[in-house]
C-alpha cells in the first residue's frame, strides 16, 4: 500500500460518521477500498457496497484477495459476495445478519428496507462508489435516509475519481454531502503533497515520442477544426447558450455534449431544426478528430462514407466551406483517381473527338507518373474508357495509396529497439541489474483505446502492415459490391450535384463542366466496382477450392464482368509483370472497357517476416475495458499507443508500489495533433476541477446539530406524516385520535425511478409490491400509470399503453395516466407553432386525444416535476381511503381456483359480456356504466321493465330501441 492511501484511511477513520473522498483518476481507488474492507470485522455488522460497476467489482475483489494472501497472521475474513434478486428473502436475511461484506444493487436494498426484511441495526456501514452520480432524489440517498433514521452509528463512505463531474451544476459537492448526511469532504488530487511524494520518489523511465502526421492527416485535422469552429459560431448566433463554454478545446471531450444539452434542454422544443442538428454535428465532428488518430485510413474513409449516406441531407457541417476537404483528403489517403490524356495523369480537359490508344511506352510513362505521387510502389488499376458519342478512348488510373498510420512503423521500431536493448544486456551480463528484482517476465504491454485497435495492431506486428492495409482495402471494396447488390427501391432520377459535390462524391466543378464532372464521378465509381468485383471473384474461387498457386501464376486472359466489361485475373497484392495487354472489345452500353492490375514486389513483407522473429512478447490492452491489468501482467515495458491520463496515473501507481522493479514507458503522440491537445487539456481540466472543489470546501456550510450530526433527520422510526401534528381540538376538551398515515402501494419496477424517494420525503409510507395493473395505487378507487416523456412515446409506438389503460379501466373506478416532465425541461411536448388542427398518426397530441375518446373514464394528470407529482398524490389522497395491499396484489392476476366470489382477479370480470352490452342498440358510452351498476347480468337486463330501462339509459327513446331489439322475434325458417 502506498503511503497516501494510509493517510486517506486515517482521515476516514477519524470521523465515525463517514465522509466523501474525491481523488484524481487512476490513483488506485479500488485498492483503497479493498484496504478498507480488511478493517471490517463481522462483529460490527454487515458492510454493504452500492453502485459498483462490474469492472470495479472484479478489480476490488481481486485486490482484496491479494491483500488477504499477503497477510502473514490474523484471522482471514470471508471474501465479499453479491446479493441478487435470485436469492429468496430468508437467505438474504441470513446474509444480512452474518456481518459480511456484500455487493448489492440499490433496487434490492431499498425494497428490503421498506418491507422490513433487513434489520437496520444489522448494517455497520455503507460504501458508495461513483458518488459523482448521486443527487438528493437518487435511490442511494433514499437508502441512507432510511438507515440514518434508525441507526445513528451507521457510517457512510462515498468515493469518486471524477473530479470534473463533482463541479458540474451548482454546489454539487455540498449537495452530495447533504444527501449522504456526512460532513467531511476529502480531496486528493495528483498535486497533493503526499501523492506527489509517493509517485515521484522513484518514477518510471519515460520516453516521449512525437510522431509526425502525414500531410493528408494534417489537412483533415485542420479542416475538421475549421468546420467545428464554424458550427460553434453558428450556435453562438442562437444567443441561447453560454458562449464561454463553446470552444474547440471543450468540444474535444464527451462532457461537451452534456454542457450543451444541460443548457438547451429547458428550451429544446423552441429551437429550430438547424440548431438541434448543430448539437448532433458537434458530436460527429469530435468523433472525426478522435478516429483520425485512432484508426487506419481505410477504416476512416469507410466511416466517412457511412456519414455521407446517413447524414447527407440533414447535417449542417457537411455543407461548411471546408467540409469537402475532409472527404477529399480521406479518399487520397486510400487511393488516387484521375484520367490520362497524352500520358498525363489527373483530371483532363474535355476529350477530343480523335480516338487514341496508349502504346507500351505511354503505359510505362503513366505508371512512372503514378509512382511519383506516392514514393511506395503500389498497385495500379488502369481502366480503358470509351466515349460512345465522341468515339474517344481515354485511360483512367485508380492508384491504390493505402497510407499506413505513421504510428504503426514507430511502434514496430520501438519493439525492435526494446528487443535490441535486451539482447545487448543479455550479452553483457547485465540482465539482473536491468530487471531489478530479477522477477521480470519480459512482457511488453501496449495500451490502446479500444478492442478494435488492439486486434488490428496485433495483426500488424504478426502479418505486416501491408497485409493489414490490403485486407482492410479488400473489405472496403467488397462492401461496395454488397451495397451495389442491394435491391433498389423507389429509384428516382438522379439529381444534379449541389455545392462542392461532397454529398455525391464528386470533385468541385466549374460552370459549364457539369457533364464532365458527372462522367468523372461515374468513372470513379465504376472503377471501384471493377476492382471490387475482381476481389470478389478471387474470394469465390478460393471458397470452391481452386489451386492458389495456379491463380498466382495466371496473369493473362480476360474475364467478362457483368455490366463492367473485361477484367484481368489476379488478386490484389500479387506479383505480376508490369506489362498490360489491352483489348478493344467494347462492352454493350457501358463506359468501362477493360481493367488491368499491376502488382508490386513484396520484398518488404519478406524482410518484415524475418524481423518479426526478433520482437519481444507483446500483450495488447484496451483502455475501454477498464480492467486493472498492470498488477496481473507486471510488464517491464509499457507502450501507451493511445495516451490516457488515467492510465498514466495507473502506471505511476504501479511503479510506486513496486519500487524495485524497473519500468520503462513509451508515449506515442501525434505531433501537433488534437491528441496532444486533448491530453494536455484533460490535465488542466482536472486541476481546475480540484481548485474549484478546494474553494467550495472552504466556503461550504453544512448545518449540524449539537451532537455533530447532520440535520434533516427525524428521530422517529418512520418519516413525519403530512397530516398536521397539532390535532388538539375543543371537542370533548382533549386530543383527537391521530389520523392514519398516508401510504402508497408502489410497483417494484418503479424503484428504477426516483419518485418513490420523493414520496417518502413527503412523509408517505411506501409499500413495494409486484403489481399486475398500474404503477401506483393511491386508494381502492385510484390507480395511476406513470409515464415519462420518452416512455410515453415508446408506449404509444408499441401499443402497450392501450393495454395498460384498458386493464386500469376494468379494475379501478378512477384510472389515471400521469405524464411526468423533467424539472429542467420545458413543460410542453412541442412548441405552439408545431401543433396542427388535424388528427395525424404521428402527432402525440392526436394519439392522446384518441386514447381519451376510447376510454372516457381515463383521467390525465400533467406533472411538471417529481415534487409536483408528490403534491398531486397528496391532494388526490386527501379524501380517499388507504389502499389494501392484499387486494392490490391480486388485481388482474390469473387464478388457479377459477371464479371466486367478491374477488378482483381476472376470472371474475366477464369482458365479453361488457363488450356485447356496449354493442346493443340504444347503449352508448355515456349510459353503459349506469346499466352495469343497475343490473348484474345480461339476463337481468332483458327482464327489466320499460320504466326502469328508461331510468338507467337516460331516456325513453334509447330504452325503446333496446326493448324492441330484445323482444323482436326471429324469422321462421322454411
PDB file of C-alpha atoms in Angstrom, residues 30 52-63 103 129-130 621 623-628:
ATOM      1  CA  UNK A  30     -10.111   0.154  -5.943  1.00  0.00           C
ATOM      2  CA  UNK A  52     -20.277  -0.659  -8.178  1.00  0.00           C
ATOM      3  CA  UNK A  53     -19.939  -1.414 -11.891  1.00  0.00           C
ATOM      4  CA  UNK A  54     -18.861  -4.949 -12.945  1.00  0.00           C
ATOM      5  CA  UNK A  55     -15.247  -3.879 -13.754  1.00  0.00           C
ATOM      6  CA  UNK A  56     -14.992  -2.057 -10.432  1.00  0.00           C
ATOM      7  CA  UNK A  57     -16.382  -5.059  -8.593  1.00  0.00           C
ATOM      8  CA  UNK A  58     -13.921  -7.504 -10.163  1.00  0.00           C
ATOM      9  CA  UNK A  59     -10.976  -5.173  -9.542  1.00  0.00           C
ATOM     10  CA  UNK A  60     -11.893  -4.659  -5.873  1.00  0.00           C
ATOM     11  CA  UNK A  61     -12.332  -8.408  -5.323  1.00  0.00           C
ATOM     12  CA  UNK A  62      -9.007  -9.200  -6.988  1.00  0.00           C
ATOM     13  CA  UNK A  63      -7.167  -6.638  -4.853  1.00  0.00           C
ATOM     14  CA  UNK A 103     -22.188  -6.009  -3.154  1.00  0.00           C
ATOM     15  CA  UNK A 129     -18.911   4.198  -5.387  1.00  0.00           C
ATOM     16  CA  UNK A 130     -19.325   6.720  -8.215  1.00  0.00           C
ATOM     17  CA  UNK A 621      -4.720  -3.961 -23.557  1.00  0.00           C
ATOM     18  CA  UNK A 623      -8.332   1.015 -22.067  1.00  0.00           C
ATOM     19  CA  UNK A 624     -12.109   0.969 -22.554  1.00  0.00           C
ATOM     20  CA  UNK A 625     -12.319  -2.429 -20.834  1.00  0.00           C
ATOM     21  CA  UNK A 626     -11.403  -0.692 -17.535  1.00  0.00           C
ATOM     22  CA  UNK A 627      -9.552  -3.773 -16.316  1.00  0.00           C
ATOM     23  CA  UNK A 628      -6.613  -3.169 -13.989  1.00  0.00           C
TER      24      UNK A 628
END
